[in-house]
Amino acid sequence: MPEEKKVRGKKKKQQKKKDPKKLEILNDCAALGRACNKVGDFDDAKRYFKRTKEGYEEQLGRNSEKALDANYWMVTCTAMSEADRIEKTRDLVKRMERALGEENVVTLETRNSLGNALSRNEQYEEAKEVHEKCLAGRMKALGEEHRDSLDTLTNLGGVYNDGFGNFEKAAEYFERAYKGSERLLGTNHPTTLSVVECISNCYSGFASQRAVTAQGSQN
């Protein structure tokens, strides 16, 4: 009787069954981490996010939305230089684009965070490109009058105002953010009033710029 041939090849890896109770606990840990981060308790926030990151990776996979989101939050609450934070966030955005897609809400949130970090570091050209891409994604996925889209409109206005001194372009973005915030949140909402302040500062800068130009022409 001929010897039976062995079947070669890789065995299909069995997928670990998700544990609903563990996922519920991890969701609670993520919420606690965000709460600690919001009040400036970064050590506890990092501890909670580390636990959620490891748990989500075990339960859902390394490149799952929740695991990648926990990675993002860990970056936000870990002490590091701004340059390192930018590099880590940039790498995370690339991972998220590959795993989740460019219009995923977690990808967009992380990209928005990257744009803000670049602005703080006065890397305005890249910040503009990042925020423009973020705005396009949020407009398509969420619509212009979603709070996230309005936030990115304000961020873009800030880049043009602070980074390029292009007050006219900045005012366009601020005005769009104001109209959307007024309709969505109301005239006296803190977010709406914050945009009003941005518009006021923008026009003050524009007036100062014109005065300097007029003075130069007279000389």
PDB file of C-alpha atoms in Angstrom:
ATOM      1  CA  MET A   1       0.000   0.000   0.000  1.00  0.00           C
ATOM      2  CA  PRO A   2       1.536   3.329  -1.076  1.00  0.00           C
ATOM      3  CA  GLU A   3       2.536   5.682   1.693  1.00  0.00           C
ATOM      4  CA  GLU A   4      -0.008   8.433   2.229  1.00  0.00           C
ATOM      5  CA  LYS A   5       1.324  11.833   1.188  1.00  0.00           C
ATOM      6  CA  LYS A   6       1.412  14.509   3.824  1.00  0.00           C
ATOM      7  CA  VAL A   7      -0.482  17.681   3.031  1.00  0.00           C
ATOM      8  CA  ARG A   8       1.894  20.583   3.049  1.00  0.00           C
ATOM      9  CA  GLY A   9       1.168  24.212   3.550  1.00  0.00           C
ATOM     10  CA  LYS A  10       0.387  26.608   6.315  1.00  0.00           C
ATOM     11  CA  LYS A  11      -2.420  25.796   8.660  1.00  0.00           C
ATOM     12  CA  LYS A  12      -5.080  28.430   8.799  1.00  0.00           C
ATOM     13  CA  LYS A  13      -4.721  30.356  12.013  1.00  0.00           C
ATOM     14  CA  GLN A  14      -7.795  30.033  14.170  1.00  0.00           C
ATOM     15  CA  GLN A  15      -9.346  33.358  15.025  1.00  0.00           C
ATOM     16  CA  LYS A  16      -9.777  33.907  18.714  1.00  0.00           C
ATOM     17  CA  LYS A  17     -13.379  34.276  19.750  1.00  0.00           C
ATOM     18  CA  LYS A  18     -14.262  37.732  20.998  1.00  0.00           C
ATOM     19  CA  ASP A  19     -15.238  37.994  24.632  1.00  0.00           C
ATOM     20  CA  PRO A  20     -18.131  40.493  24.996  1.00  0.00           C
ATOM     21  CA  LYS A  21     -17.448  40.982  28.710  1.00  0.00           C
ATOM     22  CA  LYS A  22     -13.777  41.791  28.106  1.00  0.00           C
ATOM     23  CA  LEU A  23     -14.704  44.204  25.324  1.00  0.00           C
ATOM     24  CA  GLU A  24     -17.185  45.943  27.623  1.00  0.00           C
ATOM     25  CA  ILE A  25     -14.472  46.369  30.272  1.00  0.00           C
ATOM     26  CA  LEU A  26     -12.038  47.663  27.648  1.00  0.00           C
ATOM     27  CA  ASN A  27     -14.622  50.190  26.443  1.00  0.00           C
ATOM     28  CA  ASP A  28     -14.993  51.415  30.035  1.00  0.00           C
ATOM     29  CA  CYS A  29     -11.196  51.678  30.371  1.00  0.00           C
ATOM     30  CA  ALA A  30     -11.033  53.735  27.171  1.00  0.00           C
ATOM     31  CA  ALA A  31     -13.720  56.099  28.532  1.00  0.00           C
ATOM     32  CA  LEU A  32     -11.799  56.442  31.807  1.00  0.00           C
ATOM     33  CA  GLY A  33      -8.609  57.172  29.882  1.00  0.00           C
ATOM     34  CA  ARG A  34     -10.278  59.954  27.906  1.00  0.00           C
ATOM     35  CA  ALA A  35     -11.727  61.433  31.110  1.00  0.00           C
ATOM     36  CA  CYS A  36      -8.319  61.409  32.825  1.00  0.00           C
ATOM     37  CA  ASN A  37      -6.698  62.927  29.733  1.00  0.00           C
ATOM     38  CA  LYS A  38      -9.290  65.718  29.651  1.00  0.00           C
ATOM     39  CA  VAL A  39      -8.553  66.791  33.249  1.00  0.00           C
ATOM     40  CA  GLY A  40      -4.785  66.536  32.806  1.00  0.00           C
ATOM     41  CA  ASP A  41      -4.235  63.289  34.731  1.00  0.00           C
ATOM     42  CA  PHE A  42      -1.898  61.945  32.065  1.00  0.00           C
ATOM     43  CA  ASP A  43      -0.270  59.163  34.088  1.00  0.00           C
ATOM     44  CA  ASP A  44      -3.590  57.449  34.769  1.00  0.00           C
ATOM     45  CA  ALA A  45      -4.748  58.170  31.225  1.00  0.00           C
ATOM     46  CA  LYS A  46      -1.663  56.465  29.818  1.00  0.00           C
ATOM     47  CA  ARG A  47      -2.208  53.470  32.104  1.00  0.00           C
ATOM     48  CA  TYR A  48      -5.821  53.061  30.959  1.00  0.00           C
ATOM     49  CA  PHE A  49      -4.958  53.482  27.288  1.00  0.00           C
ATOM     50  CA  LYS A  50      -2.102  50.977  27.525  1.00  0.00           C
ATOM     51  CA  ARG A  51      -4.523  48.434  28.948  1.00  0.00           C
ATOM     52  CA  THR A  52      -7.123  49.127  26.253  1.00  0.00           C
ATOM     53  CA  LYS A  53      -4.534  49.008  23.465  1.00  0.00           C
ATOM     54  CA  GLU A  54      -3.230  45.603  24.571  1.00  0.00           C
ATOM     55  CA  GLY A  55      -6.741  44.292  25.196  1.00  0.00           C
ATOM     56  CA  TYR A  56      -8.153  45.447  21.882  1.00  0.00           C
ATOM     57  CA  GLU A  57      -5.162  44.032  20.019  1.00  0.00           C
ATOM     58  CA  GLU A  58      -5.767  40.658  21.670  1.00  0.00           C
ATOM     59  CA  GLN A  59      -9.538  40.682  21.144  1.00  0.00           C
ATOM     60  CA  LEU A  60      -9.897  42.488  17.798  1.00  0.00           C
ATOM     61  CA  GLY A  61      -6.467  42.587  16.164  1.00  0.00           C
ATOM     62  CA  ARG A  62      -3.541  44.978  15.999  1.00  0.00           C
ATOM     63  CA  ASN A  63      -4.995  47.018  13.146  1.00  0.00           C
ATOM     64  CA  SER A  64      -8.582  47.148  14.378  1.00  0.00           C
ATOM     65  CA  GLU A  65     -10.228  50.541  14.714  1.00  0.00           C
ATOM     66  CA  LYS A  66     -10.366  50.392  18.513  1.00  0.00           C
ATOM     67  CA  ALA A  67      -6.738  49.253  18.890  1.00  0.00           C
ATOM     68  CA  LEU A  68      -5.479  52.001  16.578  1.00  0.00           C
ATOM     69  CA  ASP A  69      -7.626  54.573  18.355  1.00  0.00           C
ATOM     70  CA  ALA A  70      -6.091  53.507  21.688  1.00  0.00           C
ATOM     71  CA  ASN A  71      -2.651  53.964  20.085  1.00  0.00           C
ATOM     72  CA  TYR A  72      -3.623  57.502  19.130  1.00  0.00           C
ATOM     73  CA  TRP A  73      -4.765  58.336  22.661  1.00  0.00           C
ATOM     74  CA  MET A  74      -1.557  56.926  24.112  1.00  0.00           C
ATOM     75  CA  VAL A  75       0.433  59.336  21.945  1.00  0.00           C
ATOM     76  CA  THR A  76      -1.651  62.288  23.147  1.00  0.00           C
ATOM     77  CA  CYS A  77      -1.001  61.618  26.853  1.00  0.00           C
ATOM     78  CA  THR A  78       2.623  60.429  26.737  1.00  0.00           C
ATOM     79  CA  ALA A  79       5.340  62.968  27.575  1.00  0.00           C
ATOM     80  CA  MET A  80       7.586  63.481  24.528  1.00  0.00           C
ATOM     81  CA  SER A  81       9.001  66.248  22.357  1.00  0.00           C
ATOM     82  CA  GLU A  82       6.698  67.877  19.820  1.00  0.00           C
ATOM     83  CA  ALA A  83       8.889  66.527  17.013  1.00  0.00           C
ATOM     84  CA  ASP A  84       8.494  62.956  18.319  1.00  0.00           C
ATOM     85  CA  ARG A  85       4.757  63.436  18.759  1.00  0.00           C
ATOM     86  CA  ILE A  86       4.442  64.622  15.176  1.00  0.00           C
ATOM     87  CA  GLU A  87       6.445  61.673  13.859  1.00  0.00           C
ATOM     88  CA  LYS A  88       4.444  59.111  15.843  1.00  0.00           C
ATOM     89  CA  THR A  89       1.143  60.680  14.808  1.00  0.00           C
ATOM     90  CA  ARG A  90       2.235  60.813  11.174  1.00  0.00           C
ATOM     91  CA  ASP A  91       3.079  57.084  11.286  1.00  0.00           C
ATOM     92  CA  LEU A  92      -0.263  56.320  12.922  1.00  0.00           C
ATOM     93  CA  VAL A  93      -2.151  58.190  10.197  1.00  0.00           C
ATOM     94  CA  LYS A  94      -0.431  56.051   7.555  1.00  0.00           C
ATOM     95  CA  ARG A  95      -1.300  52.853   9.436  1.00  0.00           C
ATOM     96  CA  MET A  96      -4.903  53.951   9.806  1.00  0.00           C
ATOM     97  CA  GLU A  97      -5.208  54.863   6.141  1.00  0.00           C
ATOM     98  CA  ARG A  98      -4.057  51.374   5.161  1.00  0.00           C
ATOM     99  CA  ALA A  99      -6.117  49.494   7.757  1.00  0.00           C
ATOM    100  CA  LEU A 100      -9.259  51.616   8.102  1.00  0.00           C
ATOM    101  CA  GLY A 101      -9.402  53.886   5.055  1.00  0.00           C
ATOM    102  CA  GLU A 102      -8.904  57.619   4.573  1.00  0.00           C
ATOM    103  CA  GLU A 103     -12.494  58.559   5.440  1.00  0.00           C
ATOM    104  CA  ASN A 104     -12.735  56.556   8.665  1.00  0.00           C
ATOM    105  CA  VAL A 105     -13.620  58.816  11.622  1.00  0.00           C
ATOM    106  CA  VAL A 106     -10.636  57.610  13.676  1.00  0.00           C
ATOM    107  CA  THR A 107      -8.271  58.243  10.763  1.00  0.00           C
ATOM    108  CA  LEU A 108      -9.725  61.724  10.325  1.00  0.00           C
ATOM    109  CA  GLU A 109      -9.476  62.534  14.041  1.00  0.00           C
ATOM    110  CA  THR A 110      -5.831  61.486  14.095  1.00  0.00           C
ATOM    111  CA  ARG A 111      -5.075  63.480  10.944  1.00  0.00           C
ATOM    112  CA  ASN A 112      -6.706  66.535  12.506  1.00  0.00           C
ATOM    113  CA  SER A 113      -4.511  66.053  15.587  1.00  0.00           C
ATOM    114  CA  LEU A 114      -1.455  65.845  13.341  1.00  0.00           C
ATOM    115  CA  GLY A 115      -2.394  69.129  11.666  1.00  0.00           C
ATOM    116  CA  ASN A 116      -2.731  70.833  15.050  1.00  0.00           C
ATOM    117  CA  ALA A 117       0.668  69.517  16.189  1.00  0.00           C
ATOM    118  CA  LEU A 118       2.265  70.776  12.986  1.00  0.00           C
ATOM    119  CA  SER A 119       0.700  74.216  13.524  1.00  0.00           C
ATOM    120  CA  ARG A 120       2.019  74.376  17.092  1.00  0.00           C
ATOM    121  CA  ASN A 121       5.451  73.569  15.693  1.00  0.00           C
ATOM    122  CA  GLU A 122       5.020  76.302  13.036  1.00  0.00           C
ATOM    123  CA  GLN A 123       5.195  73.791  10.168  1.00  0.00           C
ATOM    124  CA  TYR A 124       2.377  75.633   8.473  1.00  0.00           C
ATOM    125  CA  GLU A 125       2.771  74.362   4.918  1.00  0.00           C
ATOM    126  CA  GLU A 126       2.351  70.724   5.928  1.00  0.00           C
ATOM    127  CA  ALA A 127      -0.321  71.681   8.469  1.00  0.00           C
ATOM    128  CA  LYS A 128      -2.334  73.303   5.672  1.00  0.00           C
ATOM    129  CA  GLU A 129      -2.085  70.191   3.482  1.00  0.00           C
ATOM    130  CA  VAL A 130      -3.036  67.890   6.368  1.00  0.00           C
ATOM    131  CA  HIS A 131      -6.039  70.000   7.415  1.00  0.00           C
ATOM    132  CA  GLU A 132      -7.230  70.402   3.818  1.00  0.00           C
ATOM    133  CA  LYS A 133      -7.178  66.626   3.369  1.00  0.00           C
ATOM    134  CA  CYS A 134      -8.905  66.202   6.728  1.00  0.00           C
ATOM    135  CA  LEU A 135     -11.598  68.717   5.769  1.00  0.00           C
ATOM    136  CA  ALA A 136     -12.274  66.966   2.456  1.00  0.00           C
ATOM    137  CA  GLY A 137     -12.634  63.647   4.266  1.00  0.00           C
ATOM    138  CA  ARG A 138     -14.868  65.016   6.996  1.00  0.00           C
ATOM    139  CA  MET A 139     -17.057  66.882   4.518  1.00  0.00           C
ATOM    140  CA  LYS A 140     -17.591  63.659   2.558  1.00  0.00           C
ATOM    141  CA  ALA A 141     -18.057  61.382   5.577  1.00  0.00           C
ATOM    142  CA  LEU A 142     -19.874  63.736   7.975  1.00  0.00           C
ATOM    143  CA  GLY A 143     -21.060  66.832   6.110  1.00  0.00           C
ATOM    144  CA  GLU A 144     -20.018  70.460   6.593  1.00  0.00           C
ATOM    145  CA  GLU A 145     -22.198  71.134   9.622  1.00  0.00           C
ATOM    146  CA  HIS A 146     -20.849  68.308  11.742  1.00  0.00           C
ATOM    147  CA  ARG A 147     -18.841  69.556  14.737  1.00  0.00           C
ATOM    148  CA  ASP A 148     -15.697  67.783  13.521  1.00  0.00           C
ATOM    149  CA  SER A 149     -15.920  69.452  10.102  1.00  0.00           C
ATOM    150  CA  LEU A 150     -16.473  72.847  11.732  1.00  0.00           C
ATOM    151  CA  ASP A 151     -13.437  72.248  13.942  1.00  0.00           C
ATOM    152  CA  THR A 152     -11.252  71.604  10.900  1.00  0.00           C
ATOM    153  CA  LEU A 153     -12.603  74.713   9.169  1.00  0.00           C
ATOM    154  CA  THR A 154     -11.509  76.733  12.208  1.00  0.00           C
ATOM    155  CA  ASN A 155      -8.116  75.024  12.213  1.00  0.00           C
ATOM    156  CA  LEU A 156      -7.577  75.881   8.550  1.00  0.00           C
ATOM    157  CA  GLY A 157      -8.525  79.483   9.233  1.00  0.00           C
ATOM    158  CA  GLY A 158      -5.927  79.532  11.998  1.00  0.00           C
ATOM    159  CA  VAL A 159      -3.222  78.201   9.680  1.00  0.00           C
ATOM    160  CA  TYR A 160      -3.899  80.889   7.072  1.00  0.00           C
ATOM    161  CA  ASN A 161      -4.156  83.582   9.755  1.00  0.00           C
ATOM    162  CA  ASP A 162      -1.161  82.685  11.939  1.00  0.00           C
ATOM    163  CA  GLY A 163       1.064  80.896   9.460  1.00  0.00           C
ATOM    164  CA  PHE A 164       0.679  82.860   6.247  1.00  0.00           C
ATOM    165  CA  GLY A 165      -0.853  86.167   7.263  1.00  0.00           C
ATOM    166  CA  ASN A 166      -3.501  85.545   4.598  1.00  0.00           C
ATOM    167  CA  PHE A 167      -6.326  87.188   6.519  1.00  0.00           C
ATOM    168  CA  GLU A 168      -8.761  87.183   3.603  1.00  0.00           C
ATOM    169  CA  LYS A 169      -8.488  83.401   3.145  1.00  0.00           C
ATOM    170  CA  ALA A 170      -8.557  82.862   6.912  1.00  0.00           C
ATOM    171  CA  ALA A 171     -11.762  84.898   7.165  1.00  0.00           C
ATOM    172  CA  GLU A 172     -13.440  82.657   4.566  1.00  0.00           C
ATOM    173  CA  TYR A 173     -12.834  79.555   6.674  1.00  0.00           C
ATOM    174  CA  PHE A 174     -13.754  81.303   9.928  1.00  0.00           C
ATOM    175  CA  GLU A 175     -17.001  82.615   8.417  1.00  0.00           C
ATOM    176  CA  ARG A 176     -17.968  79.122   7.240  1.00  0.00           C
ATOM    177  CA  ALA A 177     -17.190  77.730  10.675  1.00  0.00           C
ATOM    178  CA  TYR A 178     -19.221  80.491  12.333  1.00  0.00           C
ATOM    179  CA  LYS A 179     -22.317  79.984  10.160  1.00  0.00           C
ATOM    180  CA  GLY A 180     -22.228  76.236  10.719  1.00  0.00           C
ATOM    181  CA  SER A 181     -21.687  76.585  14.473  1.00  0.00           C
ATOM    182  CA  GLU A 182     -24.490  79.125  14.766  1.00  0.00           C
ATOM    183  CA  ARG A 183     -26.940  76.806  13.003  1.00  0.00           C
ATOM    184  CA  LEU A 184     -25.775  73.674  14.834  1.00  0.00           C
ATOM    185  CA  LEU A 185     -25.037  74.980  18.320  1.00  0.00           C
ATOM    186  CA  GLY A 186     -26.610  78.413  18.589  1.00  0.00           C
ATOM    187  CA  THR A 187     -25.298  81.981  18.715  1.00  0.00           C
ATOM    188  CA  ASN A 188     -24.210  81.929  22.366  1.00  0.00           C
ATOM    189  CA  HIS A 189     -22.539  78.514  22.451  1.00  0.00           C
ATOM    190  CA  PRO A 190     -18.876  78.719  23.602  1.00  0.00           C
ATOM    191  CA  THR A 191     -17.669  77.143  20.329  1.00  0.00           C
ATOM    192  CA  THR A 192     -19.579  79.712  18.258  1.00  0.00           C
ATOM    193  CA  LEU A 193     -18.272  82.572  20.390  1.00  0.00           C
ATOM    194  CA  SER A 194     -14.730  81.233  20.037  1.00  0.00           C
ATOM    195  CA  VAL A 195     -15.055  81.407  16.246  1.00  0.00           C
ATOM    196  CA  VAL A 196     -16.388  84.969  16.549  1.00  0.00           C
ATOM    197  CA  GLU A 197     -13.212  85.859  18.432  1.00  0.00           C
ATOM    198  CA  CYS A 198     -11.138  84.273  15.647  1.00  0.00           C
ATOM    199  CA  ILE A 199     -12.981  86.381  13.070  1.00  0.00           C
ATOM    200  CA  SER A 200     -12.416  89.534  15.127  1.00  0.00           C
ATOM    201  CA  ASN A 201      -8.688  88.836  15.442  1.00  0.00           C
ATOM    202  CA  CYS A 202      -8.496  88.055  11.749  1.00  0.00           C
ATOM    203  CA  TYR A 203     -10.042  91.374  10.726  1.00  0.00           C
ATOM    204  CA  SER A 204      -7.833  93.224  13.203  1.00  0.00           C
ATOM    205  CA  GLY A 205      -4.802  91.645  11.566  1.00  0.00           C
ATOM    206  CA  PHE A 206      -6.142  92.534   8.134  1.00  0.00           C
ATOM    207  CA  ALA A 207      -6.684  96.167   9.190  1.00  0.00           C
ATOM    208  CA  SER A 208      -3.159  96.372  10.626  1.00  0.00           C
ATOM    209  CA  GLN A 209      -1.731  94.890   7.445  1.00  0.00           C
ATOM    210  CA  ARG A 210      -3.540  97.484   5.304  1.00  0.00           C
ATOM    211  CA  ALA A 211      -2.370 100.310   7.576  1.00  0.00           C
ATOM    212  CA  VAL A 212       1.260  99.188   7.238  1.00  0.00           C
ATOM    213  CA  THR A 213       0.873  98.933   3.461  1.00  0.00           C
ATOM    214  CA  ALA A 214      -0.678 102.423   3.267  1.00  0.00           C
ATOM    215  CA  GLN A 215       2.113 103.847   5.445  1.00  0.00           C
ATOM    216  CA  GLY A 216       4.712 102.287   3.176  1.00  0.00           C
ATOM    217  CA  SER A 217       3.072 103.804   0.105  1.00  0.00           C
ATOM    218  CA  GLN A 218       3.155 107.268   1.637  1.00  0.00           C
ATOM    219  CA  ASN A 219       6.860 106.931   2.396  1.00  0.00           C
TER     220      ASN A 219
END
